[in-house]
mmCIF file with all atom_site columns, C-alpha atoms in Angstrom:
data_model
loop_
_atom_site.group_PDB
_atom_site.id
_atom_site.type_symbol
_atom_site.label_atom_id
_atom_site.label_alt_id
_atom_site.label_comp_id
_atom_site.label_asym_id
_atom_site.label_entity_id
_atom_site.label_seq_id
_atom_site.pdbx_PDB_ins_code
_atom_site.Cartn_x
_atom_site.Cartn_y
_atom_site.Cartn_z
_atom_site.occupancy
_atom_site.B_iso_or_equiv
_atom_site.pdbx_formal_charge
_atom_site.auth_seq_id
_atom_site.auth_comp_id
_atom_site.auth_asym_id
_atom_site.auth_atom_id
_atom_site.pdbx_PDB_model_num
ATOM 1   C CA . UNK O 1 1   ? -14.371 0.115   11.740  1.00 0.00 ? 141 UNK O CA 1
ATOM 2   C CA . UNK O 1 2   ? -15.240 -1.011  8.707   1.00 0.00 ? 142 UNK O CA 1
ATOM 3   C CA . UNK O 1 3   ? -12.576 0.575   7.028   1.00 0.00 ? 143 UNK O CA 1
ATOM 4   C CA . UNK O 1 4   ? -9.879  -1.209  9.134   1.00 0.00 ? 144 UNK O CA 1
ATOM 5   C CA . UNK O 1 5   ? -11.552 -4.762  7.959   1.00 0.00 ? 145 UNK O CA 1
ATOM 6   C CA . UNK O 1 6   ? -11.484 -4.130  4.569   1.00 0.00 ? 146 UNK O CA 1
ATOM 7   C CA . UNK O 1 7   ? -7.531  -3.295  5.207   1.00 0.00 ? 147 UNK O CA 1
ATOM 8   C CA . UNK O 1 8   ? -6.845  -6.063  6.828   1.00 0.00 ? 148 UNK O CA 1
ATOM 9   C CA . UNK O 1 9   ? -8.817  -8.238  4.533   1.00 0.00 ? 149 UNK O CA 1
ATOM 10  C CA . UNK O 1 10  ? -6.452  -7.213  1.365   1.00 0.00 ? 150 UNK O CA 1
ATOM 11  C CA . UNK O 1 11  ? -3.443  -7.053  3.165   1.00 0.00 ? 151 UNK O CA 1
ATOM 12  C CA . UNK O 1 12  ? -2.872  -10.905 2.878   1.00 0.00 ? 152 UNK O CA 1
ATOM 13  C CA . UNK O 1 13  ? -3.918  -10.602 -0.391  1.00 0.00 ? 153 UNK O CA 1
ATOM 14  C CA . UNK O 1 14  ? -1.168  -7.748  -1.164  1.00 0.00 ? 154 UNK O CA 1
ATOM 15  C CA . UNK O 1 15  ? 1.618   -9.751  0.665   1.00 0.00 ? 155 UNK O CA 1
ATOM 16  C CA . UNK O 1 16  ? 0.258   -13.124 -1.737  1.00 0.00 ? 156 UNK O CA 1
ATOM 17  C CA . UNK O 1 17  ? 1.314   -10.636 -5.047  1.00 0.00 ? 157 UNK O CA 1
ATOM 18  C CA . UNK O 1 18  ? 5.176   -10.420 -3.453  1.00 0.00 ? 158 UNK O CA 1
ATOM 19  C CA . UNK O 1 19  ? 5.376   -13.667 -1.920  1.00 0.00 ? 159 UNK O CA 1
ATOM 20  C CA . UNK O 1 20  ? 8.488   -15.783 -3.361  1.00 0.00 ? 160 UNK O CA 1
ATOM 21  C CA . UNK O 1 21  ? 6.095   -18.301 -5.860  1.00 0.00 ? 161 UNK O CA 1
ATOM 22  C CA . UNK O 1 22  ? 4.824   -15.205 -7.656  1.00 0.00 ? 162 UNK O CA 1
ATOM 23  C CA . UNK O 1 23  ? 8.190   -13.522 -7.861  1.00 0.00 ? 163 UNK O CA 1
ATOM 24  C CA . UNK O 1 24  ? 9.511   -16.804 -9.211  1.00 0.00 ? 164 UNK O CA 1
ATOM 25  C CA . UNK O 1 25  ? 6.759   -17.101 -11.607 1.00 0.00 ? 165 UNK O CA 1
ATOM 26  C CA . UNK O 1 26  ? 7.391   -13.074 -12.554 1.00 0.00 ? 166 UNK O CA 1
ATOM 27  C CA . UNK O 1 27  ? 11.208  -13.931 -12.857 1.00 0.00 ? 167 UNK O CA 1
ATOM 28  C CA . UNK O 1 28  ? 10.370  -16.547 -15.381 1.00 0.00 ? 168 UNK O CA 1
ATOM 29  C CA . UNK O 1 29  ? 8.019   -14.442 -17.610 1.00 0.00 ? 169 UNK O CA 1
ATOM 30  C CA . UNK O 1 30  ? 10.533  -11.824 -17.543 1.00 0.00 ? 170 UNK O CA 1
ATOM 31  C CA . UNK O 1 31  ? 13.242  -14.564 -18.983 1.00 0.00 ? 171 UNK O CA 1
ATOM 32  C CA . UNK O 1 32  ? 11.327  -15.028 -22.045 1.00 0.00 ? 172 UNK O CA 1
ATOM 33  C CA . UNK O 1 33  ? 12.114  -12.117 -24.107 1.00 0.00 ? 173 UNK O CA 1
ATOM 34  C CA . UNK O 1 34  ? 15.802  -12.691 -22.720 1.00 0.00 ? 174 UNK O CA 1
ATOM 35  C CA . UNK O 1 35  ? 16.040  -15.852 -23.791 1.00 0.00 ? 175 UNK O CA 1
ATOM 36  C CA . UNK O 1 36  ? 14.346  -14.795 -27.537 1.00 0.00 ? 176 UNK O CA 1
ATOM 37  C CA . UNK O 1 37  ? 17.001  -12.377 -27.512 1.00 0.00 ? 177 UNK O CA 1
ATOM 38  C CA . UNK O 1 38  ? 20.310  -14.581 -27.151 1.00 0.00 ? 178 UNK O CA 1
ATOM 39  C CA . UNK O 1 39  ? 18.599  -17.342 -29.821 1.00 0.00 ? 179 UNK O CA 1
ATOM 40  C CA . UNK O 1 40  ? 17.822  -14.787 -32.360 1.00 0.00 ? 180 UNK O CA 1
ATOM 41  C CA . UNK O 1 41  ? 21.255  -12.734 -31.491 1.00 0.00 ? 181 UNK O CA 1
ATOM 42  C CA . UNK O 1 42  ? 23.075  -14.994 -34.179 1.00 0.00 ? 182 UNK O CA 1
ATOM 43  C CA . UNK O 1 43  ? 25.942  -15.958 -31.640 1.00 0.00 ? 183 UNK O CA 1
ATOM 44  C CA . UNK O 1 44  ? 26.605  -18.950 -30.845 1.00 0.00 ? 184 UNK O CA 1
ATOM 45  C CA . UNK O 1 45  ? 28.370  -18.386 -27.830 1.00 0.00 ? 185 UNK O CA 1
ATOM 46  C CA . UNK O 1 46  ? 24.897  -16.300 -26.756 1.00 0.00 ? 186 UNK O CA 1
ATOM 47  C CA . UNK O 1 47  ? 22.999  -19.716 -26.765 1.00 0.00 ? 187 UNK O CA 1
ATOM 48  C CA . UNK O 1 48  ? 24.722  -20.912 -23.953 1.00 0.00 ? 188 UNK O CA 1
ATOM 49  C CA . UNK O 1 49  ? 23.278  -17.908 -22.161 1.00 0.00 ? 189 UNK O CA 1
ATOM 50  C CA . UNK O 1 50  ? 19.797  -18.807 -23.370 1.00 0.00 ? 190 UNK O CA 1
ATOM 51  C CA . UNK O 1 51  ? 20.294  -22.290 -22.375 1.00 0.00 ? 191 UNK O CA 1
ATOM 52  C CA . UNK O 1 52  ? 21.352  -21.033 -18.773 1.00 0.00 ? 192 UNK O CA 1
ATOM 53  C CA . UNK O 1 53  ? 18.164  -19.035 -18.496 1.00 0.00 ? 193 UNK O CA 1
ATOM 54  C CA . UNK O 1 54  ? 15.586  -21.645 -20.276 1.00 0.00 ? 194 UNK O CA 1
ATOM 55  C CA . UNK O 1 55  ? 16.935  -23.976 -17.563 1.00 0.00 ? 195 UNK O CA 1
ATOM 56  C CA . UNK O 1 56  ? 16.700  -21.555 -14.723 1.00 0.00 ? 196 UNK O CA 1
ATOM 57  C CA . UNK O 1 57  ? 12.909  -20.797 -15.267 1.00 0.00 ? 197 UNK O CA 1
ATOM 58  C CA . UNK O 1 58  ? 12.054  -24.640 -16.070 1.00 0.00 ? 198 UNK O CA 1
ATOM 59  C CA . UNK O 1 59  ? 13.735  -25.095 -12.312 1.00 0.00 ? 199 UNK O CA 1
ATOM 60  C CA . UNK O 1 60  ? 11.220  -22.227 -11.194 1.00 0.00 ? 200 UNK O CA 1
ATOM 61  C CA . UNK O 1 61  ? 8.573   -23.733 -12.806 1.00 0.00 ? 201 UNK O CA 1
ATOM 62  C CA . UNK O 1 62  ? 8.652   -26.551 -10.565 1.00 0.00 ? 202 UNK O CA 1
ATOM 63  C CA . UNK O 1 63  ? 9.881   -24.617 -7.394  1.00 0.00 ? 203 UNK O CA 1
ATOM 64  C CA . UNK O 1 64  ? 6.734   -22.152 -7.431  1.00 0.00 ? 204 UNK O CA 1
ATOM 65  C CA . UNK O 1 65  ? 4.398   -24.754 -7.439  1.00 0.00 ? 205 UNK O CA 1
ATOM 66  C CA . UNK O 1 66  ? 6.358   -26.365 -4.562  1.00 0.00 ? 206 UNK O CA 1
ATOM 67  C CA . UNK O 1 67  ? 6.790   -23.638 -2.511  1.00 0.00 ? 207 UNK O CA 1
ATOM 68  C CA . UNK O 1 68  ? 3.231   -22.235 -2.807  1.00 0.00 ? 208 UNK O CA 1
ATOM 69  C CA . UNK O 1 69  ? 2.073   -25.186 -1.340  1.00 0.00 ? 209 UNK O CA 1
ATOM 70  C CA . UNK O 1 70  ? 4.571   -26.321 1.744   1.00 0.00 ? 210 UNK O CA 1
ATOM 71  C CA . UNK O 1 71  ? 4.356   -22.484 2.490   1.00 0.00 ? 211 UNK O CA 1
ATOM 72  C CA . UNK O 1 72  ? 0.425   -22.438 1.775   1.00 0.00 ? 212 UNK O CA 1
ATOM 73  C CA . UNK O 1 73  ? 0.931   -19.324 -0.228  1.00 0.00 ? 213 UNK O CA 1
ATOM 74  C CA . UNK O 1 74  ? -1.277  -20.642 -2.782  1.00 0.00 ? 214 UNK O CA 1
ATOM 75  C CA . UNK O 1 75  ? -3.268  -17.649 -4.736  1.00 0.00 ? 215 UNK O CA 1
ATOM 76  C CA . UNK O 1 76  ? -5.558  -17.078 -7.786  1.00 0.00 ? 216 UNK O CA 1
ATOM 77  C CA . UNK O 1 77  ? -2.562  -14.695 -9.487  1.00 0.00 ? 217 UNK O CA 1
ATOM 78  C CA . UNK O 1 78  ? -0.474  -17.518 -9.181  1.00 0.00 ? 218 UNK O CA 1
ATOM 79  C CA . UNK O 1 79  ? -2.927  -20.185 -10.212 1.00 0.00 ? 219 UNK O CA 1
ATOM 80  C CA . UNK O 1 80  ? -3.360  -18.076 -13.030 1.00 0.00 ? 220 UNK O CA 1
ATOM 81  C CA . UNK O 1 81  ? 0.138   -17.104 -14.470 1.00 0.00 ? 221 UNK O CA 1
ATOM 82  C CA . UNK O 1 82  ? 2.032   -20.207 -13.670 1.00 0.00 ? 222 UNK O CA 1
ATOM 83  C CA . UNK O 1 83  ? 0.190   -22.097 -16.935 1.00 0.00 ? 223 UNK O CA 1
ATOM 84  C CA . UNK O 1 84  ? 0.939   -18.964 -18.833 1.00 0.00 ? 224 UNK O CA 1
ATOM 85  C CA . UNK O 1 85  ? 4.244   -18.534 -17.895 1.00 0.00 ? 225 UNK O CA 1
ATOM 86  C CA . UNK O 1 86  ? 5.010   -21.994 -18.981 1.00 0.00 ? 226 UNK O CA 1
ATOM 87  C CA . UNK O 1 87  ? 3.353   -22.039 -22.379 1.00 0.00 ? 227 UNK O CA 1
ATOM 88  C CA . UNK O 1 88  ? 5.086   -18.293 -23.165 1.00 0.00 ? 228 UNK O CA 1
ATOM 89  C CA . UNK O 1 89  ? 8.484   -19.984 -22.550 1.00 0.00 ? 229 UNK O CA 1
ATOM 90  C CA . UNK O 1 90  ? 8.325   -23.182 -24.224 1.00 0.00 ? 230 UNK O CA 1
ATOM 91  C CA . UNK O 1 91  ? 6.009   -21.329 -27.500 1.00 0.00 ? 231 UNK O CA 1
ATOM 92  C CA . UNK O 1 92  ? 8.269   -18.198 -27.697 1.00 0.00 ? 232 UNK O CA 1
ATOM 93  C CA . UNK O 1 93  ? 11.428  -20.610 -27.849 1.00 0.00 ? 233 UNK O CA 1
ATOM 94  C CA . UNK O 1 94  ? 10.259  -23.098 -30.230 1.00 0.00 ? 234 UNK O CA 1
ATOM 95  C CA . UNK O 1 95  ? 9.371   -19.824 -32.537 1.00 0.00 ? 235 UNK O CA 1
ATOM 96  C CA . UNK O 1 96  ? 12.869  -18.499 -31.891 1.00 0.00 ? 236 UNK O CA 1
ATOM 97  C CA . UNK O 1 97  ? 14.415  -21.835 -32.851 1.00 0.00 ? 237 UNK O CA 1
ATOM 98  C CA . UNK O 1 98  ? 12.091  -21.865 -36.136 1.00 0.00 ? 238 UNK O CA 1
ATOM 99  C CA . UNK O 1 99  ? 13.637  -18.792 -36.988 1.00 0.00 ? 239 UNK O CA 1
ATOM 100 C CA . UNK O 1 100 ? 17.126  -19.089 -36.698 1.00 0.00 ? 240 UNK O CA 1
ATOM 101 C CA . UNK O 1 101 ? 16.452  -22.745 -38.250 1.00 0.00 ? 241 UNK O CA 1
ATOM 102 C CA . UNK O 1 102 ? 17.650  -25.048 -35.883 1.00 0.00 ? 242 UNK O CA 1
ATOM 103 C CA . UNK O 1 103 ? 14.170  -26.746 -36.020 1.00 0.00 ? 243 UNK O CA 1
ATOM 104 C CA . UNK O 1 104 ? 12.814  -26.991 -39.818 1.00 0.00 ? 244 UNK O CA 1
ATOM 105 C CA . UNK O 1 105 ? 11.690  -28.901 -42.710 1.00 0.00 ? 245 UNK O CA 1
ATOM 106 C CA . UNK O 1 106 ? 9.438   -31.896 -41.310 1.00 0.00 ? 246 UNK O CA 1
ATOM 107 C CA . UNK O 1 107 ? 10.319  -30.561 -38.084 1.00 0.00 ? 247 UNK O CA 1
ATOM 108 C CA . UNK O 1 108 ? 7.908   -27.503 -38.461 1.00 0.00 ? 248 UNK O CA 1
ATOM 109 C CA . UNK O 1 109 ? 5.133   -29.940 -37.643 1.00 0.00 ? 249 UNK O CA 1
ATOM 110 C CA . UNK O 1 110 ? 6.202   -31.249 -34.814 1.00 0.00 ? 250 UNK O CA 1
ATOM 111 C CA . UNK O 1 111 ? 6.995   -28.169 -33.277 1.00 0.00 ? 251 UNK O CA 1
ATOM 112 C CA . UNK O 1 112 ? 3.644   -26.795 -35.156 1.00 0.00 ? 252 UNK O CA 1
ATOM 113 C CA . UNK O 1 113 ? 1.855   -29.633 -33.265 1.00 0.00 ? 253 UNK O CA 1
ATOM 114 C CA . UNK O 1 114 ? 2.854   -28.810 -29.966 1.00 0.00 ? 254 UNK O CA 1
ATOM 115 C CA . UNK O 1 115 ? 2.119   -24.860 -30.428 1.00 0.00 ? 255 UNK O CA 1
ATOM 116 C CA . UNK O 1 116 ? -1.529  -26.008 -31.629 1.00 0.00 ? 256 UNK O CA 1
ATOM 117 C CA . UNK O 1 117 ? -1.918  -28.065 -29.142 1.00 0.00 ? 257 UNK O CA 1
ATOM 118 C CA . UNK O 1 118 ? -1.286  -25.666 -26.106 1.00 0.00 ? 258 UNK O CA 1
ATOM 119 C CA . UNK O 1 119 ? -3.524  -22.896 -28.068 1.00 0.00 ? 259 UNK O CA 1
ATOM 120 C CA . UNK O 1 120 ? -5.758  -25.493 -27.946 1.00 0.00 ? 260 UNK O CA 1
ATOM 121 C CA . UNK O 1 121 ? -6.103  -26.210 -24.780 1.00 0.00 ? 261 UNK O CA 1
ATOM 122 C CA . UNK O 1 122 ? -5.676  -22.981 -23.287 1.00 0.00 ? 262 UNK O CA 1
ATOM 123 C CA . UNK O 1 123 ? -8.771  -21.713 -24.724 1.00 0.00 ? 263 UNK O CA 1
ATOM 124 C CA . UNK O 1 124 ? -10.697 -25.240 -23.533 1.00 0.00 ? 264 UNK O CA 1
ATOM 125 C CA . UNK O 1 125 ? -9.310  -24.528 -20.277 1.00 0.00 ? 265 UNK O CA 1
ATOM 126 C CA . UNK O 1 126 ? -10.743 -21.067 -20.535 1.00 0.00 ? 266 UNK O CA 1
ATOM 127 C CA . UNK O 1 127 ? -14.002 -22.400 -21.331 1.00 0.00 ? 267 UNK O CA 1
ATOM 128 C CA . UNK O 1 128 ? -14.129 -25.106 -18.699 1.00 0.00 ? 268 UNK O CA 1
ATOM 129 C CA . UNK O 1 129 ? -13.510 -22.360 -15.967 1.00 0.00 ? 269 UNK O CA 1
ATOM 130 C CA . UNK O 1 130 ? -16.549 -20.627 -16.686 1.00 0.00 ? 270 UNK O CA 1
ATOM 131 C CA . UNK O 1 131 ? -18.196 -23.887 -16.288 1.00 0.00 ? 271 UNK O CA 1
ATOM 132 C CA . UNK O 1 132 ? -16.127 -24.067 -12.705 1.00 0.00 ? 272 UNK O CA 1
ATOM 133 C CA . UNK O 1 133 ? -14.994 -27.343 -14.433 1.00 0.00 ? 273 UNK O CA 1
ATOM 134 C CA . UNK O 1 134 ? -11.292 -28.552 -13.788 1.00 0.00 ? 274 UNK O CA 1
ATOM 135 C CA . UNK O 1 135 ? -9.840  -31.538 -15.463 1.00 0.00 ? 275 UNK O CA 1
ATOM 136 C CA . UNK O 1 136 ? -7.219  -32.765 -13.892 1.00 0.00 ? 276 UNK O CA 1
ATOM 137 C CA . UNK O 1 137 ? -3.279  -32.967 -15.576 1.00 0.00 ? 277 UNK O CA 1
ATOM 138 C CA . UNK O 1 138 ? -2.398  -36.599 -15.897 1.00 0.00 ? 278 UNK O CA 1
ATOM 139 C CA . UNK O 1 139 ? 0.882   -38.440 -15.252 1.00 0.00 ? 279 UNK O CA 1
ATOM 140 C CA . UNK O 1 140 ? 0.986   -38.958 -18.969 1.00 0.00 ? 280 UNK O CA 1
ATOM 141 C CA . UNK O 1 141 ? 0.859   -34.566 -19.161 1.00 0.00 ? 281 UNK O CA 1
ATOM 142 C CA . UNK O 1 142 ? 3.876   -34.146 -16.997 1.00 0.00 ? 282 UNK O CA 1
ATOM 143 C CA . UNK O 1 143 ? 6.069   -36.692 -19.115 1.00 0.00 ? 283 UNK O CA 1
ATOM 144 C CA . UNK O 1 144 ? 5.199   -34.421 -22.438 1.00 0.00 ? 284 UNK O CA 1
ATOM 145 C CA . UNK O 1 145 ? 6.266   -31.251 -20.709 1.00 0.00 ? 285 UNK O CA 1
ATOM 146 C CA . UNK O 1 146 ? 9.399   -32.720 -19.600 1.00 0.00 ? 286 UNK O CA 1
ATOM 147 C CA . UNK O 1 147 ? 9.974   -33.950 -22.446 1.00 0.00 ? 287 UNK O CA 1
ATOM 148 C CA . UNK O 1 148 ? 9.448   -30.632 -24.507 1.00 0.00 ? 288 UNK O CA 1
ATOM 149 C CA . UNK O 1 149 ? 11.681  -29.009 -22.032 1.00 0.00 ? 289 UNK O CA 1
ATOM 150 C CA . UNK O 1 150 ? 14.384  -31.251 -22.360 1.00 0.00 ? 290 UNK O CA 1
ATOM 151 C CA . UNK O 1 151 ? 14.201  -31.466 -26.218 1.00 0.00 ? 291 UNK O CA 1
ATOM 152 C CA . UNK O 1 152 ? 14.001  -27.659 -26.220 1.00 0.00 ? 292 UNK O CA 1
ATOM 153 C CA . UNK O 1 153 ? 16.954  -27.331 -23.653 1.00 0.00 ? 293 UNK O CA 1
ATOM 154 C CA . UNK O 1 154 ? 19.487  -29.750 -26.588 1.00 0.00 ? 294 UNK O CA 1
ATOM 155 C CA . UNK O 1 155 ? 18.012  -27.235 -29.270 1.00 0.00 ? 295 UNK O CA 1
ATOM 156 C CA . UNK O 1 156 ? 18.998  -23.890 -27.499 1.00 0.00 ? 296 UNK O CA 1
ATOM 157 C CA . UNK O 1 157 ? 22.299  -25.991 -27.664 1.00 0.00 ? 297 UNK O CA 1
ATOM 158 C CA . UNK O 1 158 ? 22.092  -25.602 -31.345 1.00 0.00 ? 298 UNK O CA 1
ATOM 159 C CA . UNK O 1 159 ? 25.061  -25.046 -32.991 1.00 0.00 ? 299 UNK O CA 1
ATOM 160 C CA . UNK O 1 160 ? 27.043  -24.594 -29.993 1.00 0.00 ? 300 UNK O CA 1
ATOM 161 C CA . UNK O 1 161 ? 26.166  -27.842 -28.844 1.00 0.00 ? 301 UNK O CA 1
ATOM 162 C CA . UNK O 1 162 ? 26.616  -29.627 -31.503 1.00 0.00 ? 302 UNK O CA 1
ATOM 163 C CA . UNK O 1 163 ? 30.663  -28.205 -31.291 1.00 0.00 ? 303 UNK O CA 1
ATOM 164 C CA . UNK O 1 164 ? 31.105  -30.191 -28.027 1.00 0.00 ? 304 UNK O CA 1
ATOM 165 C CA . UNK O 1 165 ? 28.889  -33.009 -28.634 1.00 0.00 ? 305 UNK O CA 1
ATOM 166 C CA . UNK O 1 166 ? 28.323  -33.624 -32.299 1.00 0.00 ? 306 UNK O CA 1
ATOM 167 C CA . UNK O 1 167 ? 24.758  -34.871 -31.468 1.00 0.00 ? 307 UNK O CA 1
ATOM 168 C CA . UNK O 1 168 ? 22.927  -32.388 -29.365 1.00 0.00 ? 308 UNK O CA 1
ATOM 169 C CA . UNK O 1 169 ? 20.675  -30.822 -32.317 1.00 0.00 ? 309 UNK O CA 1
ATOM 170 C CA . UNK O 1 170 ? 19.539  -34.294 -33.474 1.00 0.00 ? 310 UNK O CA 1
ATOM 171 C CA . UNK O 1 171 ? 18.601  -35.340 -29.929 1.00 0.00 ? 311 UNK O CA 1
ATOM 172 C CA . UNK O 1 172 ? 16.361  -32.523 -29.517 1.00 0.00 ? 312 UNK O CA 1
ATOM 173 C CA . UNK O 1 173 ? 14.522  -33.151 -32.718 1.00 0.00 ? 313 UNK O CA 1
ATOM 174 C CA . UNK O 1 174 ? 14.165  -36.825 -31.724 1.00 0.00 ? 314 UNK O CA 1
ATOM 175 C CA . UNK O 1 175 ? 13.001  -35.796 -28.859 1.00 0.00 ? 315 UNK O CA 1
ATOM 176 C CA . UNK O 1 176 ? 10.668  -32.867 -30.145 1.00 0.00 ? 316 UNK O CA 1
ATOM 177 C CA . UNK O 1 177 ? 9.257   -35.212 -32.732 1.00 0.00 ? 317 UNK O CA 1
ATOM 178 C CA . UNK O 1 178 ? 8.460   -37.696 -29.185 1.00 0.00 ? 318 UNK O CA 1
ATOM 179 C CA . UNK O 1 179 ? 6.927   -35.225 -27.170 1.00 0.00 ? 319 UNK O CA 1
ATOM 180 C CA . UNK O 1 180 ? 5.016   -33.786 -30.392 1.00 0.00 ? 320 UNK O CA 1
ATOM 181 C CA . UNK O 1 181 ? 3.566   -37.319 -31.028 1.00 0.00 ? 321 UNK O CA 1
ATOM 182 C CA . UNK O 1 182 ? 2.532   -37.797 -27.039 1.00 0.00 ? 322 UNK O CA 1
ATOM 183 C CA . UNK O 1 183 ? 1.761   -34.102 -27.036 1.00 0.00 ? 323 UNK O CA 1
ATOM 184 C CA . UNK O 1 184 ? -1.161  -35.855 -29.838 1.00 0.00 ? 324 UNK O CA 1
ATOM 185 C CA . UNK O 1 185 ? -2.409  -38.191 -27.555 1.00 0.00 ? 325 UNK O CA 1
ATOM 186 C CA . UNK O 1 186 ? -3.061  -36.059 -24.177 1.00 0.00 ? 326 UNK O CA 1
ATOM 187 C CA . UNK O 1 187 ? -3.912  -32.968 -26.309 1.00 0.00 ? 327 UNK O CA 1
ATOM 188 C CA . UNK O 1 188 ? -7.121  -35.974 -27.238 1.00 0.00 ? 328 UNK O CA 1
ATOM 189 C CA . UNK O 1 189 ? -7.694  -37.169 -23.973 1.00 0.00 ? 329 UNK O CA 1
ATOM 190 C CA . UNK O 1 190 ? -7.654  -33.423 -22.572 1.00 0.00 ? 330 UNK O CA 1
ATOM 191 C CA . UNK O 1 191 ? -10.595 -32.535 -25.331 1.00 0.00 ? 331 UNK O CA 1
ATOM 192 C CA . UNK O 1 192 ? -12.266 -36.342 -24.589 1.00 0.00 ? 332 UNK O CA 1
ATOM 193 C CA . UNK O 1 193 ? -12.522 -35.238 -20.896 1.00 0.00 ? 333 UNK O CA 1
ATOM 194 C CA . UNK O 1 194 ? -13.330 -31.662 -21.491 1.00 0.00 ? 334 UNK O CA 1
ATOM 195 C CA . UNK O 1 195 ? -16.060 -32.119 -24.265 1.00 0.00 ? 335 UNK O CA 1
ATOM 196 C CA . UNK O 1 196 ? -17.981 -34.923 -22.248 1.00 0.00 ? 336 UNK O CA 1
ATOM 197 C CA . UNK O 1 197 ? -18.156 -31.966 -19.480 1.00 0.00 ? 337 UNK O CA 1
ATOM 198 C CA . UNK O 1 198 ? -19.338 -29.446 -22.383 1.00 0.00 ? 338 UNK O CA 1
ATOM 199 C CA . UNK O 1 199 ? -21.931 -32.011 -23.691 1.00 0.00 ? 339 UNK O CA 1
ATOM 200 C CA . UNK O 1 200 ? -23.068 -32.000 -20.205 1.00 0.00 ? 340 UNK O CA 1
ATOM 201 C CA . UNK O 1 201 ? -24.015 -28.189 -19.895 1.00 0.00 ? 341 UNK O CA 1
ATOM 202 C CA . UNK O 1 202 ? -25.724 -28.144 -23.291 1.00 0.00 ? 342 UNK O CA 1
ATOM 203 C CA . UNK O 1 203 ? -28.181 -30.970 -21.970 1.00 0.00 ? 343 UNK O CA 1
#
């Protein structure tokens, strides 16, 4: 009997590992290394591919959350990879675009900025868990990471871009230098909130 329990008990927990947010979230991992690929592939007819994906998986970034939660298919896997899914895609991009140069000189930092930043973060985040401590992402939060995704999305243009629209590669610098600069701000009011909570535990 008690065998049949403890099946039925995982079973919902299987079916969570398969459901459609956590194949969406999977899907957009997965689109990383493809989109590396077509950046680094020195085409430029391949970053229209890696535009098509980046844009994809930003789309599933919002659609997982979405769905998870009108479906109630909310689960810890999920809770888990969904903030790791995003930071792979926008850090492994920004390092592709380094490398094939579409962002550099003074540009570095601000893309050097917002990879700090998330490192950052992520390992305050980590921290704050063990301390069963959330802090909330604010309004401000969401603007940067559209932002980022937007400027990233012109940059994966690149070159290719810039043949149709002789400003594409400019207006994702403009706009990765913006989101670097409020990346600054919520990156400080993310450590305010989270070392307040830290100074807490120690006393």
């Amino acid at each position: 009997m008690s065998e049949l329990r403890t099946f039925d008990v995982r079973r919902p927990q299987r079916a969570l590992l398969l459901s459609l947010p956590n194949i969406l979230t999977y899907a957009r991992i997965l689109a990383v290394p493809l989109v590396v690929f077509c950046v680094v592939g020195g085409k430029d007819s391949w970053r229209w591919i890696a535009l098509s994906l980046f844009i994809i998986a930003s789309v599933t970034d919002y659609l997982d959350g979405y769905l998870a939660r009108i479906w109630k298919q909310q689960s810890s896997l999920g809770r888990m990879l969904d903030p790791i899914a995003d930071k792979l895609l926008v850090s492994a991009c920004l390092l592709a675009l380094v490398f094939e140069r579409t962002i550099g000189g003074l540009s570095l930092w601000a893309a050097l900025i917002i990879l700090s930043r998330e490192i950052l973060v992520s390992g305050l985040r980590e921290y704050l868990a063990e301390l069963r401590v959330s802090v909330p992402v604010s309004r401000l939060a969401k603007w940067k990471t559209a932002l980022q995704m937007v400027s990233i999305a012109f940059l994966l243009a690149g070159p290719a871009g810039d043949a149709y629209f002789a400003y594409a590669t400019t207006i994702g610098i403009v706009l990765l230098w913006i989101s670097a600069i409020v990346t600054l701000y919520t990156g400080y009011d993310y450590f305010r909130a989270g070392l307040s909570h830290i100074l807490e535990e120690e006393t």
